[in-house]
Short mmCIF file of C-alpha atoms in Angstrom, two decimals:
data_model
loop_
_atom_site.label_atom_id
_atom_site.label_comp_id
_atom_site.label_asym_id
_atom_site.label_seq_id
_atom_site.Cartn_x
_atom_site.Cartn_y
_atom_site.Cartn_z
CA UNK A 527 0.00 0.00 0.00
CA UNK A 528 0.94 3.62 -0.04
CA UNK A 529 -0.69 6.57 0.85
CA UNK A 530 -0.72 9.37 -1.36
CA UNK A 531 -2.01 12.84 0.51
CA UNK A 532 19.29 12.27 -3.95
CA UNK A 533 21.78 9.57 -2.27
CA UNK A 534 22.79 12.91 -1.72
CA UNK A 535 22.05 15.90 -4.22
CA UNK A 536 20.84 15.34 -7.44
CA UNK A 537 23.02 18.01 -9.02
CA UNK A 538 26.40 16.67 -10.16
CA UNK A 539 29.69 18.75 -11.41
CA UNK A 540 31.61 15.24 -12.12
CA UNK A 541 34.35 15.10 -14.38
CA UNK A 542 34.13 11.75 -15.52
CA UNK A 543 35.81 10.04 -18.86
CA UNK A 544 33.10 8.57 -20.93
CA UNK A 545 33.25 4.56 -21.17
CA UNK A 546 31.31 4.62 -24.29
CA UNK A 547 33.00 5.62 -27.80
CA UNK A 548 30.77 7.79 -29.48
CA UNK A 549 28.80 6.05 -32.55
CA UNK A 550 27.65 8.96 -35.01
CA UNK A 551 25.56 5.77 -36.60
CA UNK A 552 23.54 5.63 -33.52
CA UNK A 553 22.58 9.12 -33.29
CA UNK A 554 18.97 7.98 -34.21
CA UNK A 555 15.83 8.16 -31.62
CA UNK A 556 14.38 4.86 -31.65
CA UNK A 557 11.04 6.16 -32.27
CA UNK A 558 11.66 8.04 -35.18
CA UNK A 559 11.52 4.58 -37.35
CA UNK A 560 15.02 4.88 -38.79
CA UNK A 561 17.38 1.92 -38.97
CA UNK A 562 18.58 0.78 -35.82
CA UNK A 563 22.61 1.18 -35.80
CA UNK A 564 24.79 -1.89 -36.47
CA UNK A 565 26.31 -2.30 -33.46
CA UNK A 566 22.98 -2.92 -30.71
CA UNK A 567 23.12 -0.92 -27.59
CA UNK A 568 23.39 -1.48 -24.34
CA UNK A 569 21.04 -0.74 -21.36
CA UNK A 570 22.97 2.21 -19.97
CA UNK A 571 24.21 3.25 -23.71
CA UNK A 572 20.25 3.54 -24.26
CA UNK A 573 19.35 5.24 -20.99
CA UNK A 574 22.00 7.93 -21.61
CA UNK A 575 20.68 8.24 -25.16
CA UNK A 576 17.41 8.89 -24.39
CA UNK A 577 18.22 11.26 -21.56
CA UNK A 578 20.20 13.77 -24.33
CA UNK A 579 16.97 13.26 -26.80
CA UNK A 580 14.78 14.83 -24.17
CA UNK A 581 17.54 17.45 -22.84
CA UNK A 582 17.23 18.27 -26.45
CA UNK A 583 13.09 18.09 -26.94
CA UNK A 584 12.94 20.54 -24.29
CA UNK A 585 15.92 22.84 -25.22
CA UNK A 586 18.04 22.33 -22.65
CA UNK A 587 21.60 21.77 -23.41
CA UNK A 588 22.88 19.11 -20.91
CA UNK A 589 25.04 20.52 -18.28
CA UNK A 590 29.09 20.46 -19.15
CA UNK A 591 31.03 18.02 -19.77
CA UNK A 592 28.24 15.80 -21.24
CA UNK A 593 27.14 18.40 -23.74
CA UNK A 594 30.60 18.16 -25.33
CA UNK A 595 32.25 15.08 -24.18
CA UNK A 596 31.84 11.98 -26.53
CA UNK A 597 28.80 9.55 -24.58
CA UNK A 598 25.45 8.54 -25.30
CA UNK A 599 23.68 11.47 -23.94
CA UNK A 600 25.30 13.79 -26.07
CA UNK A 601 25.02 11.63 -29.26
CA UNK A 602 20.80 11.83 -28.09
CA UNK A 603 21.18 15.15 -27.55
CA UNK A 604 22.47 15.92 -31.04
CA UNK A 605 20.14 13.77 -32.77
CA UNK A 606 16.91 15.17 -30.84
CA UNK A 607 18.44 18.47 -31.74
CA UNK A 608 18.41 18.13 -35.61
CA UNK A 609 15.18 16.83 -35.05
CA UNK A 610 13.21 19.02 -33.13
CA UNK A 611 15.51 22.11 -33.92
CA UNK A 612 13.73 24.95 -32.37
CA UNK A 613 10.25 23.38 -32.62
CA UNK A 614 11.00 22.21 -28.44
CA UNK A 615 8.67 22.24 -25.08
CA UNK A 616 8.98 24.65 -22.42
CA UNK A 617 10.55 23.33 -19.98
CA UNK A 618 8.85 23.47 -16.35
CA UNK A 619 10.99 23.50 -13.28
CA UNK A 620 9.60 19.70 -12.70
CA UNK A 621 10.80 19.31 -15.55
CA UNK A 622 14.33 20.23 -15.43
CA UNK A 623 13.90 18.61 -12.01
CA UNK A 624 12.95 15.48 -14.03
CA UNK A 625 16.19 15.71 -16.25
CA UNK A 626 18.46 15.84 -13.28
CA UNK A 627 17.45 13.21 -11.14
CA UNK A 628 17.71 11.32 -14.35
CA UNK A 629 21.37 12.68 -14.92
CA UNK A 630 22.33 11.91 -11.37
CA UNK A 631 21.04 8.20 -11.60
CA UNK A 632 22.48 7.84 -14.90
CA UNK A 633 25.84 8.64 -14.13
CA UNK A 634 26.14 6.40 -11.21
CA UNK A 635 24.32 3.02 -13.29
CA UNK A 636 20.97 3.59 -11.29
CA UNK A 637 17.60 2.71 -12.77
CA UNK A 638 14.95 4.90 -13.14
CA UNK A 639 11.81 3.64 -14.06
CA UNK A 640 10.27 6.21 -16.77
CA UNK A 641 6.48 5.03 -16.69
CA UNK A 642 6.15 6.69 -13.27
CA UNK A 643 8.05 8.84 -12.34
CA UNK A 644 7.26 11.74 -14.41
CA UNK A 645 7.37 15.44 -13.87
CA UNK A 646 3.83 15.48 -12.97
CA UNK A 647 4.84 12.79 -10.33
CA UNK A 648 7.85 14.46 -8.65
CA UNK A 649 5.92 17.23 -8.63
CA UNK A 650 3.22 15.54 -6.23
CA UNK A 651 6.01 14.49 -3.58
CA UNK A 652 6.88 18.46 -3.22
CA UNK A 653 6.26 19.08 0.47
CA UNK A 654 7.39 22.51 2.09
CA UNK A 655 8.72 20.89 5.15
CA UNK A 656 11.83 17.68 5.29
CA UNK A 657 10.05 14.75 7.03
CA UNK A 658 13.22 14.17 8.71
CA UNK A 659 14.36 17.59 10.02
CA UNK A 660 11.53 19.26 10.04
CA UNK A 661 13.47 22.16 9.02
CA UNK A 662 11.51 24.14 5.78
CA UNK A 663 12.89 23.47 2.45
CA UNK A 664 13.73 26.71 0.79
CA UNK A 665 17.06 26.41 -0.06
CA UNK A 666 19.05 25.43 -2.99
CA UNK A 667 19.81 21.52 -3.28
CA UNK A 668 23.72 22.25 -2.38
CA UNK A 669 22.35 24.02 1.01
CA UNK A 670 21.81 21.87 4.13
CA UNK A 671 18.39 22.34 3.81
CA UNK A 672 17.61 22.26 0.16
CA UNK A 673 15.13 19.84 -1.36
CA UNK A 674 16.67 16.73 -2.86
CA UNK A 675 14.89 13.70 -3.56
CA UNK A 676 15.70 10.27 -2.07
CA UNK A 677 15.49 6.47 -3.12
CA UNK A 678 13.75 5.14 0.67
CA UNK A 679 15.19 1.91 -0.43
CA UNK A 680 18.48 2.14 -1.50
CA UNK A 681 18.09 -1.43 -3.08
CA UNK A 682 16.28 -0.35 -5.22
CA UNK A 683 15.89 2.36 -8.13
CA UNK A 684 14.59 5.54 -8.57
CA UNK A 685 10.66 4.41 -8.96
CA UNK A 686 7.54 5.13 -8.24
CA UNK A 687 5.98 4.39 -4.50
CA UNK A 688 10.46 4.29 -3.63
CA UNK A 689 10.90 8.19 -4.02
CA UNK A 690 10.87 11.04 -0.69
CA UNK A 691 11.62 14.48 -0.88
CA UNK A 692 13.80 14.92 2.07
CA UNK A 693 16.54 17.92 3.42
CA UNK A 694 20.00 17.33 2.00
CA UNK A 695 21.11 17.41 5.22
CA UNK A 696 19.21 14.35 5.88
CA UNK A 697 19.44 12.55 2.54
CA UNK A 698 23.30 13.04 3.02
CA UNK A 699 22.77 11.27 6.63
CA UNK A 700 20.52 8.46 5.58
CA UNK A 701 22.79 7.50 2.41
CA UNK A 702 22.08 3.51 2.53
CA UNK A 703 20.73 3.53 5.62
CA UNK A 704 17.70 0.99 5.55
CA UNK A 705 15.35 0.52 8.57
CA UNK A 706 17.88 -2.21 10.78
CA UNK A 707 20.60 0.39 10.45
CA UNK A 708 18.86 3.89 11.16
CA UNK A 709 17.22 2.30 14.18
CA UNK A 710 19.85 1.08 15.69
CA UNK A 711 21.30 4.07 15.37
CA UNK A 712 18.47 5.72 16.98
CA UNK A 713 18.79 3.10 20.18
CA UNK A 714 22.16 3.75 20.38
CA UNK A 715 21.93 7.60 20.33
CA UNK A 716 18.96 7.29 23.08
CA UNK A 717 21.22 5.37 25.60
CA UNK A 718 24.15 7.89 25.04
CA UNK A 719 21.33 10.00 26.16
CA UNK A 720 20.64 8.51 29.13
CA UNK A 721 23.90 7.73 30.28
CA UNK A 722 24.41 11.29 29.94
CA UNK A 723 27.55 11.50 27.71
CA UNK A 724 26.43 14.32 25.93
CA UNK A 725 23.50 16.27 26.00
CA UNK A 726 22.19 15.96 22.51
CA UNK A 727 24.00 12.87 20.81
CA UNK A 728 24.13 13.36 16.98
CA UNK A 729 25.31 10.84 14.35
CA UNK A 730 25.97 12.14 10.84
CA UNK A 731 24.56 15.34 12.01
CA UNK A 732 21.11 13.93 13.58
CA UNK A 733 20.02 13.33 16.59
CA UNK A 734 18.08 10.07 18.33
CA UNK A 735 14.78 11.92 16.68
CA UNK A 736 15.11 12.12 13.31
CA UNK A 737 17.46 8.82 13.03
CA UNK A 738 14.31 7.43 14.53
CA UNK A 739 11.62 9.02 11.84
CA UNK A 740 14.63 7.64 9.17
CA UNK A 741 14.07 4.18 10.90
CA UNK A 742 10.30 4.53 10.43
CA UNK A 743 10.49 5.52 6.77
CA UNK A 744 12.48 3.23 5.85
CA UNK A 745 10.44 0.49 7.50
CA UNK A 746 7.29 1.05 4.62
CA UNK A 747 9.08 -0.20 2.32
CA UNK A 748 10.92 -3.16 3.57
CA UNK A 749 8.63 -6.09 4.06
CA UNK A 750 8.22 -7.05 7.96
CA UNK A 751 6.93 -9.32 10.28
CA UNK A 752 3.73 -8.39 10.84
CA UNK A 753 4.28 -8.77 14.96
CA UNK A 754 7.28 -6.30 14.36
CA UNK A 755 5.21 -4.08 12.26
CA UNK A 756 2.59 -4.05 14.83
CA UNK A 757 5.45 -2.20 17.22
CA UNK A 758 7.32 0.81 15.20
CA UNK A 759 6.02 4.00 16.82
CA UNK A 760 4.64 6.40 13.56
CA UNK A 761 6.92 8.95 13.93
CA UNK A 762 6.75 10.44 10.15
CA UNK A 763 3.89 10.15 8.63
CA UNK A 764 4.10 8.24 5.22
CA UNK A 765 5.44 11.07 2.44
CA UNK A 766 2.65 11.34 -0.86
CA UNK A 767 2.96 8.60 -3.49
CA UNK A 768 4.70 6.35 -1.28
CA UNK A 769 4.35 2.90 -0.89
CA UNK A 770 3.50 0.68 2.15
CA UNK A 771 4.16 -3.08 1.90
CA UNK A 772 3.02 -3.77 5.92
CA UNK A 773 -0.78 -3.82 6.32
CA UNK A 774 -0.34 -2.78 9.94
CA UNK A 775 1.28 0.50 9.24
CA UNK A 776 -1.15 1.08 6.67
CA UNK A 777 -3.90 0.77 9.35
CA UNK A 778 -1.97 2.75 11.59
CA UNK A 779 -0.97 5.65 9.00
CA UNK A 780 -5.43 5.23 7.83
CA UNK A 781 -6.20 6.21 11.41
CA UNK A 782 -3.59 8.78 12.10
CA UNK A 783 -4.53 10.86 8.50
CA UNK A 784 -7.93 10.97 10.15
CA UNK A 785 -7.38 13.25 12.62
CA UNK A 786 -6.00 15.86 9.48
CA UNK A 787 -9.41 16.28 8.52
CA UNK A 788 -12.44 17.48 9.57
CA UNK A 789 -15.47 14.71 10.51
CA UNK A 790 -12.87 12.80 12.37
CA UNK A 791 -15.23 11.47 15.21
CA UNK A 792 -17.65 9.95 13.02
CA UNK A 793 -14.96 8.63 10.99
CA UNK A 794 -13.39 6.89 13.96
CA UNK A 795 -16.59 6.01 15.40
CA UNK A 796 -17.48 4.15 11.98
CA UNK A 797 -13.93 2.58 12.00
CA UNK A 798 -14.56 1.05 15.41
CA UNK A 799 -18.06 -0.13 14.24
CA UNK A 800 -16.54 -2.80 11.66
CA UNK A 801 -13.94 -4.14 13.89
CA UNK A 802 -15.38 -7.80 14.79
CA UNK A 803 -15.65 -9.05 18.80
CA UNK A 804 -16.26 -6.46 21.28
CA UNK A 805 -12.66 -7.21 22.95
CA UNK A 806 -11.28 -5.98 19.20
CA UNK A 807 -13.27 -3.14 19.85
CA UNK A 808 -12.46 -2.39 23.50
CA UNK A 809 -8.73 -2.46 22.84
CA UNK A 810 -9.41 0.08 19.62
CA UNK A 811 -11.20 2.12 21.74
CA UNK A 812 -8.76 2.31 25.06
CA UNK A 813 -5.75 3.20 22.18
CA UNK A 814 -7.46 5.70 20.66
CA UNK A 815 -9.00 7.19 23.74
CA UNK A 816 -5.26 7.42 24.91
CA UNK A 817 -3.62 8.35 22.06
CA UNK A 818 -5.57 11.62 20.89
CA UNK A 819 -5.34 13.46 24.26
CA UNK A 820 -1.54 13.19 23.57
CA UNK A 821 -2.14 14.98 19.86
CA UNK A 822 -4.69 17.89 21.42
CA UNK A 823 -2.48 18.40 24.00
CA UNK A 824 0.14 20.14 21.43
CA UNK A 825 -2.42 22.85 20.92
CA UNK A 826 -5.00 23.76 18.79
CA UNK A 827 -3.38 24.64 15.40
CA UNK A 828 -4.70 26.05 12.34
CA UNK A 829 -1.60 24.80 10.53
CA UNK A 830 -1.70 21.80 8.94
CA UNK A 831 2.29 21.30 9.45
CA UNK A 832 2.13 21.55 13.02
CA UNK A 833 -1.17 19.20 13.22
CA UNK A 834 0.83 16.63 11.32
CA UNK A 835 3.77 17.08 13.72
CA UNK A 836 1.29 16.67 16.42
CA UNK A 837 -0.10 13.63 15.33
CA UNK A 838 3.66 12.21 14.66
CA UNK A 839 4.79 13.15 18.11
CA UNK A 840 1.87 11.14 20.08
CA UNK A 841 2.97 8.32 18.49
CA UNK A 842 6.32 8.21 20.78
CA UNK A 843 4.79 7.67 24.07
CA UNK A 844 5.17 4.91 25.74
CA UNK A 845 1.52 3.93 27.00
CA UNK A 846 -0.26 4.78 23.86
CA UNK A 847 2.38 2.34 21.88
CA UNK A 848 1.36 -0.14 24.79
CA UNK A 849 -2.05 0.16 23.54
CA UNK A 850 -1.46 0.31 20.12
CA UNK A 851 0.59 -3.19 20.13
CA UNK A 852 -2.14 -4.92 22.03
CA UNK A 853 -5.15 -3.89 19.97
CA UNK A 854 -2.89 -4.24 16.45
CA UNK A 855 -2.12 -7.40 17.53
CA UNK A 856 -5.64 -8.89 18.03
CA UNK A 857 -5.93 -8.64 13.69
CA UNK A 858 -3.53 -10.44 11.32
CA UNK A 859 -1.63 -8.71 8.80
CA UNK A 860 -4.80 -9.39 5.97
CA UNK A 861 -7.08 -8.42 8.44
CA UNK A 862 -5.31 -4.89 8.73
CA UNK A 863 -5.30 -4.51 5.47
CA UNK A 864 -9.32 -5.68 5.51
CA UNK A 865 -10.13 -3.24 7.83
CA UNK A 866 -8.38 -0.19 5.47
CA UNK A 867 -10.40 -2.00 2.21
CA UNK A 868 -13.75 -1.88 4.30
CA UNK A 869 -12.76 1.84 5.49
CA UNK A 870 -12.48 3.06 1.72
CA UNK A 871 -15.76 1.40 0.28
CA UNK A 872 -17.66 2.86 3.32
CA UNK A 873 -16.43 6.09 2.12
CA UNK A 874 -14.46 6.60 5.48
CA UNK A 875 -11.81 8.14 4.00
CA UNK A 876 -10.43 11.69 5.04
CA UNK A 877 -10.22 14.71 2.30
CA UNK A 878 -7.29 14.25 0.38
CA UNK A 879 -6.31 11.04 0.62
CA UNK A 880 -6.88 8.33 -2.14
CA UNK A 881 -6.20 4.81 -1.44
CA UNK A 882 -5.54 1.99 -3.65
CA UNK A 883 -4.09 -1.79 -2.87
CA UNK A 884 -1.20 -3.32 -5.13
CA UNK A 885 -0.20 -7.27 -5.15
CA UNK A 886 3.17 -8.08 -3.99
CA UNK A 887 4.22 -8.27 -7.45
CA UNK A 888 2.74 -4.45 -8.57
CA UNK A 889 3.93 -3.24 -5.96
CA UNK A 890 7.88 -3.28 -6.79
CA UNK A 891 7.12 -3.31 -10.15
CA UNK A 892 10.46 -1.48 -12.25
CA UNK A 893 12.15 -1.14 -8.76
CA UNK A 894 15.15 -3.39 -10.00
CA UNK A 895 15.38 -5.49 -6.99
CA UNK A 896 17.51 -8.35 -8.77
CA UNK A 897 20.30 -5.67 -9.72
CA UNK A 898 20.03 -3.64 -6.49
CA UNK A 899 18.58 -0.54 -8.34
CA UNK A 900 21.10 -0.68 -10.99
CA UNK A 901 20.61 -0.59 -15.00
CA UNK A 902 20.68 -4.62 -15.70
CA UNK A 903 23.62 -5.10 -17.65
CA UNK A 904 23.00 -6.72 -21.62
CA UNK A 905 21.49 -5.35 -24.94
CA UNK A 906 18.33 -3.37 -25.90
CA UNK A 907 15.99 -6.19 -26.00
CA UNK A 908 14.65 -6.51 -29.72
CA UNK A 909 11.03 -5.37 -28.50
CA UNK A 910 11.82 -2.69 -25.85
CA UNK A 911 12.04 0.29 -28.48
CA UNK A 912 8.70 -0.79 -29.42
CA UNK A 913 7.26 -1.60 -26.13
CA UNK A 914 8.58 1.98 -25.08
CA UNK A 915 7.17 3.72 -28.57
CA UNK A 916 3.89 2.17 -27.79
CA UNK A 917 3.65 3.20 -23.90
CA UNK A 918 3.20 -0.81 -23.09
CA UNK A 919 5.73 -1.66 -21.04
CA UNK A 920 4.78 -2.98 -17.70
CA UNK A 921 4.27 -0.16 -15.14
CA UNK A 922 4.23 -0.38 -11.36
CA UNK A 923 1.26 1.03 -9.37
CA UNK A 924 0.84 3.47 -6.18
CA UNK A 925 -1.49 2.55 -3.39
CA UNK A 926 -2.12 6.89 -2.51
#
């Protein structure tokens, strides 16, 4: 599921040698029906191609060296500019965003899967605020707190229901972090704590905190137990367009967006209504009856920032996780994910938020799992050109 509501920066000055001789045959866009060039391409050879062909559809020159160093990109480039010569697109700044999260990937062998992540989809994960930090994102992408955008799993490649848009501050911090690592980094910064070594213990720049809301990202996209699902504390809520593979953080992320909207009560009260057994219900009600006093008692806010933080925040004490654990685990993992189905077709969902369920197999869908996120290594297969001409290529799905 996911619910929809750079490594480090994805700018680049590298200086790097090109592996590929250029091929002046091959300066030919698939899709304009000319002959293929003698010599097939590979993956990466073909990703960097059609990275310069949209560079040049839009009319943006790639940024140096590649506009001038022999590669792929710039062979694409100079093809898709002697076709579209100034007959080009404007380019938005999603857009340009777009072409340099591509660049970045590409340069570094990572995959990113095209179907999905578009402009129009990086620019639904825009958020004003890093989930991490908390610290507003108005900065430029080399600043600490600049907006990059992050692979959760760094497994896996750029693709949708895998992307965040996080601080660089924090994206430089996480790196490969994946859920085992960040939280027990997290632990181990919360008994230096304790101890009293220092006063605010900090790894890579971050304190117990935010290593802990890294721990809890991480987590939605790593497939769990469902017994230890049913015990991570929601300390970030999930980020737009992003994916949740445990059904009892989904449950736990359905009831928490509740409380963002108005009509909450009868939402919950509806919610509690289709749980089945009256002890079900008892324990739903005892966690919830403990767990909102600890979000109202932040304040009344008017901002929706500060509710979310709220919300976020009353997930770290210690009673209402008590209470939480119990009642989550009455239900199995299906019957989490049930309840959230039931939820939606009873139209108890709050303003904003769209929900929709994947298989196991949608759900990683163009994530390159087998090669770790990387381009697989081999030839253009004979039917991909068409396949990507056509728009039929498989595409992964976004539970939002």
């Amino acid at each position: 599921m996911s619910l929809r509501h750079p490594e480090f920066a994805m700018t680049t000055n590298l200086s790097t040698r090109d592996l590929f001789p250029a091929d002046l045959a091959a300066i030919v866009h698939p899709c304009t029906g000319r002959p293929a060039p003698a010599a097939p391409l590979t993956n990466h050879q073909q990703i960097g191609f059609d990275l310069g062909w949209d560079h040049a559809h839009h009319g943006i020159t790639p940024p140096a060296p590649y506009a001038h160093e022999p590669s792929p990109l710039r062979n694409g480039w100079l093809a898709g500019a002697a076709t579209f010569g100034t007959r080009t697109l404007t380019p938005t700044a999603a857009v340009r965003q777009w072409l340099q999260l591509r660049l970045h990937a590409w340069l570094r062998g990572r995959n990113v899967e095209l179907f999905q992540v578009t402009p129009h989809h990086l620019r639904q994960l825009a958020t004003s605020h890093c989930p991490i930090t908390r610290a507003v994102l108005d900065h430029p992408a080399d600043h600490g707190h600049g907006t990059t955008i992050d692979r959760v799993r760094h497994d896996a490649g750029y693709a949708g229901g895998n992307l965040v848009v996080m601080s660089a501050r924090a994206n430089l911090a996480k790196a490969a972090h994946g859920f085992e690592a960040a939280i027990a980094i997290a632990r181990r910064l919360e008994a230096e704590a304790i101890r009293g070594n220092t006063t605010a213990p900090q790894h890579e720049g971050l304190n117990a905190a935010q290593w802990g809301r890294i721990a809890v990202l991480c987590s939605y996209v790593e497939p769990l137990a469902h017994a230890r699902a049913c015990e991570l504390p929601l300390l970030v809520l999930p980020p737009n367009r992003l994916r949740l593979f445990n059904p009892a953080q989904a449950l736990q992320a359905f009831i928490s967006q509740q409380l963002l909207s108005s009509g909450w009560s009868q939402r919950i009260n509806a919610i509690e209504a289709l749980l089945r057994g009256s002890a079900t219900r008892r324990a739903f009600r005892s966690f919830f009856q403990t767990w909102l006093p600890r979000v109202l008692e932040a304040g009344r806010s008017t901002d929706p920032q500060r509710v979310r933080w709220a919300v976020e925040d009353a997930w770290g004490h210690a009673v209402v996780m008590q209470r939480w654990v119990y009642f989550a685990t009455l239900l199995s993992a299906p019957q989490c994910e049930s309840l959230v189905q039931r939820a939606v077709v009873d139209r108890l969902v709050p303003d904003g938020l769209r929900i929709e369920p994947l298989g196991d197999a949608d759900a990683t869908e163009g994530w390159c799992l087998d090669t770790k996120g990387y381009v697989p290594h081999g030839l253009v297969s004979p039917d991909w050109r068409e396949q990507r001409a056509r728009g039929t290529a498989p595409v992964g799905q976004t539970l939002h």
